[in-house]
């Protein structure tokens, strides 16, 4: 009896109305599964995971599995490639900004003081219209022709250097505990650990 009924169903002969309480969840699931998400529906975390996978594949010289990646995140390949294209454009923008800020920071004709051995970051940030900390992050030390300052023992720092350091910590990082010492080192043009030791005095 069961086999005959099943065969009739596949043949389209018998029509059996499913129970509503069973059918409804499956209909909702089917609708969710086949409705692709739009760009605005993608969370920041998902975008980050997509970018991480794509960049990792590119670094390893692998072909990006666009179709599989799109299915995994329930989006179209067009939306997937738009996410990557936007990230590429942002990276290029940041690279160009880094180049401009670095060139300005190391130029003795602009903001670098050859005699004192550091850059006037406050004036530079005003020109670029960016917070001081963003300018420090954008700076590329590898492109600087200037050597780091060899500072004396923290107790022997000049009054000017001490004021610079503590002003930066108070005005930009709020306090020592939240300071990014690599950026502090960029600002002072010396080793970060030296700045950290001086800040404790």
mmCIF file of C-alpha atoms in Angstrom:
data_model
loop_
_atom_site.group_PDB
_atom_site.id
_atom_site.type_symbol
_atom_site.label_atom_id
_atom_site.label_comp_id
_atom_site.label_asym_id
_atom_site.label_seq_id
_atom_site.Cartn_x
_atom_site.Cartn_y
_atom_site.Cartn_z
ATOM 1 C CA UNK A 1 0.000 0.000 0.000
ATOM 2 C CA UNK A 2 2.791 2.383 0.905
ATOM 3 C CA UNK A 3 4.725 1.628 -2.297
ATOM 4 C CA UNK A 4 1.645 2.136 -4.434
ATOM 5 C CA UNK A 5 0.883 5.481 -2.818
ATOM 6 C CA UNK A 6 4.507 6.618 -3.192
ATOM 7 C CA UNK A 7 4.549 5.582 -6.822
ATOM 8 C CA UNK A 8 1.301 7.457 -7.419
ATOM 9 C CA UNK A 9 2.779 10.587 -5.894
ATOM 10 C CA UNK A 10 5.803 10.498 -8.206
ATOM 11 C CA UNK A 11 3.532 9.815 -11.169
ATOM 12 C CA UNK A 12 1.380 12.780 -10.266
ATOM 13 C CA UNK A 13 -1.725 10.655 -9.901
ATOM 14 C CA UNK A 14 -2.422 11.095 -6.220
ATOM 15 C CA UNK A 15 -2.464 14.464 -4.543
ATOM 16 C CA UNK A 16 -1.738 14.474 -0.865
ATOM 17 C CA UNK A 17 -1.986 17.765 0.987
ATOM 18 C CA UNK A 18 0.871 17.995 3.535
ATOM 19 C CA UNK A 19 0.207 18.981 7.083
ATOM 20 C CA UNK A 20 0.540 22.800 7.409
ATOM 21 C CA UNK A 21 2.665 22.595 10.534
ATOM 22 C CA UNK A 22 5.199 20.445 8.672
ATOM 23 C CA UNK A 23 5.125 22.185 5.301
ATOM 24 C CA UNK A 24 5.413 25.794 6.486
ATOM 25 C CA UNK A 25 8.914 25.575 8.002
ATOM 26 C CA UNK A 26 10.249 23.891 4.870
ATOM 27 C CA UNK A 27 8.729 26.568 2.661
ATOM 28 C CA UNK A 28 10.354 29.290 4.769
ATOM 29 C CA UNK A 29 13.693 27.474 4.669
ATOM 30 C CA UNK A 30 13.475 27.127 0.884
ATOM 31 C CA UNK A 31 12.750 30.831 0.496
ATOM 32 C CA UNK A 32 15.730 31.819 2.650
ATOM 33 C CA UNK A 33 18.046 29.433 0.869
ATOM 34 C CA UNK A 34 17.384 30.693 -2.628
ATOM 35 C CA UNK A 35 17.173 34.413 -1.921
ATOM 36 C CA UNK A 36 20.644 35.870 -2.434
ATOM 37 C CA UNK A 37 21.807 38.541 -0.035
ATOM 38 C CA UNK A 38 22.447 42.054 -1.319
ATOM 39 C CA UNK A 39 25.611 44.025 -0.630
ATOM 40 C CA UNK A 40 23.929 45.934 2.213
ATOM 41 C CA UNK A 41 22.981 42.632 3.889
ATOM 42 C CA UNK A 42 26.573 41.453 4.216
ATOM 43 C CA UNK A 43 28.008 41.981 7.699
ATOM 44 C CA UNK A 44 31.392 43.595 8.247
ATOM 45 C CA UNK A 45 32.683 40.293 9.616
ATOM 46 C CA UNK A 46 31.628 38.405 6.488
ATOM 47 C CA UNK A 47 33.245 41.044 4.266
ATOM 48 C CA UNK A 48 36.456 40.754 6.274
ATOM 49 C CA UNK A 49 36.420 36.952 5.900
ATOM 50 C CA UNK A 50 35.855 37.264 2.154
ATOM 51 C CA UNK A 51 38.703 39.733 1.741
ATOM 52 C CA UNK A 52 41.007 37.620 3.906
ATOM 53 C CA UNK A 53 40.344 34.540 1.787
ATOM 54 C CA UNK A 54 40.761 36.355 -1.528
ATOM 55 C CA UNK A 55 43.993 38.121 -0.515
ATOM 56 C CA UNK A 56 45.412 34.901 0.914
ATOM 57 C CA UNK A 57 44.646 33.080 -2.345
ATOM 58 C CA UNK A 58 46.247 35.863 -4.370
ATOM 59 C CA UNK A 59 49.377 35.883 -2.186
ATOM 60 C CA UNK A 60 49.751 32.132 -2.697
ATOM 61 C CA UNK A 61 49.193 32.411 -6.447
ATOM 62 C CA UNK A 62 45.974 30.396 -6.289
ATOM 63 C CA UNK A 63 42.900 30.873 -8.443
ATOM 64 C CA UNK A 64 40.038 32.310 -6.400
ATOM 65 C CA UNK A 65 37.043 29.965 -6.338
ATOM 66 C CA UNK A 66 34.514 32.734 -6.943
ATOM 67 C CA UNK A 67 31.514 30.468 -7.410
ATOM 68 C CA UNK A 68 32.148 28.394 -4.290
ATOM 69 C CA UNK A 69 32.864 31.492 -2.218
ATOM 70 C CA UNK A 70 29.658 33.144 -3.439
ATOM 71 C CA UNK A 71 27.619 30.060 -2.526
ATOM 72 C CA UNK A 72 29.231 29.896 0.898
ATOM 73 C CA UNK A 73 28.119 33.451 1.709
ATOM 74 C CA UNK A 74 24.789 33.199 -0.141
ATOM 75 C CA UNK A 75 25.572 36.067 -2.518
ATOM 76 C CA UNK A 76 25.999 36.450 -6.252
ATOM 77 C CA UNK A 77 29.434 36.463 -7.849
ATOM 78 C CA UNK A 78 28.791 40.075 -8.916
ATOM 79 C CA UNK A 79 28.270 41.187 -5.290
ATOM 80 C CA UNK A 80 31.293 39.158 -4.205
ATOM 81 C CA UNK A 81 33.547 40.830 -6.768
ATOM 82 C CA UNK A 82 32.119 44.240 -5.842
ATOM 83 C CA UNK A 83 33.212 43.682 -2.224
ATOM 84 C CA UNK A 84 36.734 42.828 -3.391
ATOM 85 C CA UNK A 85 36.817 45.764 -5.828
ATOM 86 C CA UNK A 86 35.839 48.203 -3.058
ATOM 87 C CA UNK A 87 38.590 46.811 -0.824
ATOM 88 C CA UNK A 88 41.116 47.139 -3.658
ATOM 89 C CA UNK A 89 40.109 50.770 -4.226
ATOM 90 C CA UNK A 90 40.409 51.525 -0.498
ATOM 91 C CA UNK A 91 43.857 49.901 -0.356
ATOM 92 C CA UNK A 92 45.050 51.982 -3.284
ATOM 93 C CA UNK A 93 43.681 55.116 -1.642
ATOM 94 C CA UNK A 94 45.501 54.337 1.617
ATOM 95 C CA UNK A 95 48.744 53.559 -0.216
ATOM 96 C CA UNK A 96 48.615 56.889 -2.025
ATOM 97 C CA UNK A 97 47.877 58.713 1.238
ATOM 98 C CA UNK A 98 50.772 56.914 2.945
ATOM 99 C CA UNK A 99 53.093 57.965 0.130
ATOM 100 C CA UNK A 100 52.080 61.628 0.398
ATOM 101 C CA UNK A 101 52.310 61.748 4.200
ATOM 102 C CA UNK A 102 55.672 59.998 4.262
ATOM 103 C CA UNK A 103 57.116 62.346 1.645
ATOM 104 C CA UNK A 104 55.892 65.382 3.604
ATOM 105 C CA UNK A 105 57.147 64.040 6.944
ATOM 106 C CA UNK A 106 60.706 63.409 5.766
ATOM 107 C CA UNK A 107 61.101 66.555 3.675
ATOM 108 C CA UNK A 108 63.345 69.195 5.271
ATOM 109 C CA UNK A 109 61.622 71.755 3.058
ATOM 110 C CA UNK A 110 58.278 70.930 4.633
ATOM 111 C CA UNK A 111 57.976 69.361 8.077
ATOM 112 C CA UNK A 112 61.232 67.607 8.986
ATOM 113 C CA UNK A 113 63.612 69.564 11.193
ATOM 114 C CA UNK A 114 67.155 68.449 10.356
ATOM 115 C CA UNK A 115 68.643 70.144 13.399
ATOM 116 C CA UNK A 116 66.276 68.576 15.918
ATOM 117 C CA UNK A 117 65.807 65.277 14.091
ATOM 118 C CA UNK A 118 62.034 64.981 14.061
ATOM 119 C CA UNK A 119 58.932 65.989 12.133
ATOM 120 C CA UNK A 120 56.366 68.646 13.020
ATOM 121 C CA UNK A 121 53.475 66.209 13.045
ATOM 122 C CA UNK A 122 50.950 68.729 14.324
ATOM 123 C CA UNK A 123 51.454 71.004 11.307
ATOM 124 C CA UNK A 124 51.419 68.026 8.954
ATOM 125 C CA UNK A 125 48.103 66.749 10.329
ATOM 126 C CA UNK A 126 46.572 70.203 9.818
ATOM 127 C CA UNK A 127 47.642 70.230 6.161
ATOM 128 C CA UNK A 128 46.159 66.805 5.475
ATOM 129 C CA UNK A 129 43.078 67.446 7.573
ATOM 130 C CA UNK A 130 43.516 64.214 9.505
ATOM 131 C CA UNK A 131 43.866 63.351 13.204
ATOM 132 C CA UNK A 132 47.480 63.187 14.312
ATOM 133 C CA UNK A 133 47.284 59.477 15.091
ATOM 134 C CA UNK A 134 46.032 58.697 11.555
ATOM 135 C CA UNK A 135 49.018 60.520 10.081
ATOM 136 C CA UNK A 136 51.372 58.523 12.297
ATOM 137 C CA UNK A 137 49.721 55.263 11.173
ATOM 138 C CA UNK A 138 50.006 56.234 7.515
ATOM 139 C CA UNK A 139 53.718 57.020 7.788
ATOM 140 C CA UNK A 140 56.026 54.403 6.274
ATOM 141 C CA UNK A 141 59.321 54.278 8.258
ATOM 142 C CA UNK A 142 60.891 52.077 5.569
ATOM 143 C CA UNK A 143 60.737 54.998 3.150
ATOM 144 C CA UNK A 144 62.413 57.465 5.489
ATOM 145 C CA UNK A 145 66.011 58.508 4.675
ATOM 146 C CA UNK A 146 66.518 59.708 8.262
ATOM 147 C CA UNK A 147 67.993 57.606 11.043
ATOM 148 C CA UNK A 148 66.273 57.237 14.402
ATOM 149 C CA UNK A 149 67.493 59.594 17.087
ATOM 150 C CA UNK A 150 69.876 58.029 19.604
ATOM 151 C CA UNK A 151 68.333 59.340 22.780
ATOM 152 C CA UNK A 152 70.248 59.545 26.078
ATOM 153 C CA UNK A 153 69.029 57.928 29.266
ATOM 154 C CA UNK A 154 65.398 58.974 29.945
ATOM 155 C CA UNK A 155 66.492 60.987 32.974
ATOM 156 C CA UNK A 156 68.712 63.063 30.686
ATOM 157 C CA UNK A 157 66.138 63.924 28.053
ATOM 158 C CA UNK A 158 65.824 67.605 27.184
ATOM 159 C CA UNK A 159 62.890 69.555 28.505
ATOM 160 C CA UNK A 160 61.536 69.900 24.960
ATOM 161 C CA UNK A 161 61.580 66.137 24.357
ATOM 162 C CA UNK A 162 59.857 65.457 27.673
ATOM 163 C CA UNK A 163 57.130 67.984 26.893
ATOM 164 C CA UNK A 164 56.651 66.513 23.394
ATOM 165 C CA UNK A 165 56.315 62.999 24.762
ATOM 166 C CA UNK A 166 53.888 63.776 27.561
ATOM 167 C CA UNK A 167 51.785 66.086 25.380
ATOM 168 C CA UNK A 168 51.405 63.293 22.837
ATOM 169 C CA UNK A 169 50.439 60.756 25.480
ATOM 170 C CA UNK A 170 47.876 63.075 27.068
ATOM 171 C CA UNK A 171 46.358 64.630 23.955
ATOM 172 C CA UNK A 172 46.455 61.714 21.519
ATOM 173 C CA UNK A 173 46.445 58.510 23.565
ATOM 174 C CA UNK A 174 44.847 59.847 26.764
ATOM 175 C CA UNK A 175 47.266 57.950 29.004
ATOM 176 C CA UNK A 176 50.239 55.599 29.070
ATOM 177 C CA UNK A 177 48.120 52.470 29.339
ATOM 178 C CA UNK A 178 46.388 53.043 25.980
ATOM 179 C CA UNK A 179 49.413 54.325 24.067
ATOM 180 C CA UNK A 180 50.548 52.671 20.846
ATOM 181 C CA UNK A 181 54.291 52.761 21.452
ATOM 182 C CA UNK A 182 55.231 52.071 17.851
ATOM 183 C CA UNK A 183 53.403 55.274 16.874
ATOM 184 C CA UNK A 184 54.957 57.139 19.787
ATOM 185 C CA UNK A 185 58.344 56.075 18.430
ATOM 186 C CA UNK A 186 57.402 57.431 14.984
ATOM 187 C CA UNK A 187 56.374 60.747 16.528
ATOM 188 C CA UNK A 188 59.581 61.110 18.553
ATOM 189 C CA UNK A 189 61.713 59.514 15.815
ATOM 190 C CA UNK A 190 63.363 57.128 18.228
ATOM 191 C CA UNK A 191 62.976 53.608 19.601
ATOM 192 C CA UNK A 192 59.523 52.891 21.107
ATOM 193 C CA UNK A 193 61.030 51.230 24.190
ATOM 194 C CA UNK A 194 63.045 54.370 24.902
ATOM 195 C CA UNK A 195 59.840 56.412 24.855
ATOM 196 C CA UNK A 196 58.106 53.913 27.115
ATOM 197 C CA UNK A 197 60.882 54.135 29.683
ATOM 198 C CA UNK A 198 60.898 57.931 29.575
ATOM 199 C CA UNK A 199 57.138 58.098 30.033
ATOM 200 C CA UNK A 200 57.387 56.335 33.384
ATOM 201 C CA UNK A 201 59.555 59.066 34.890
#
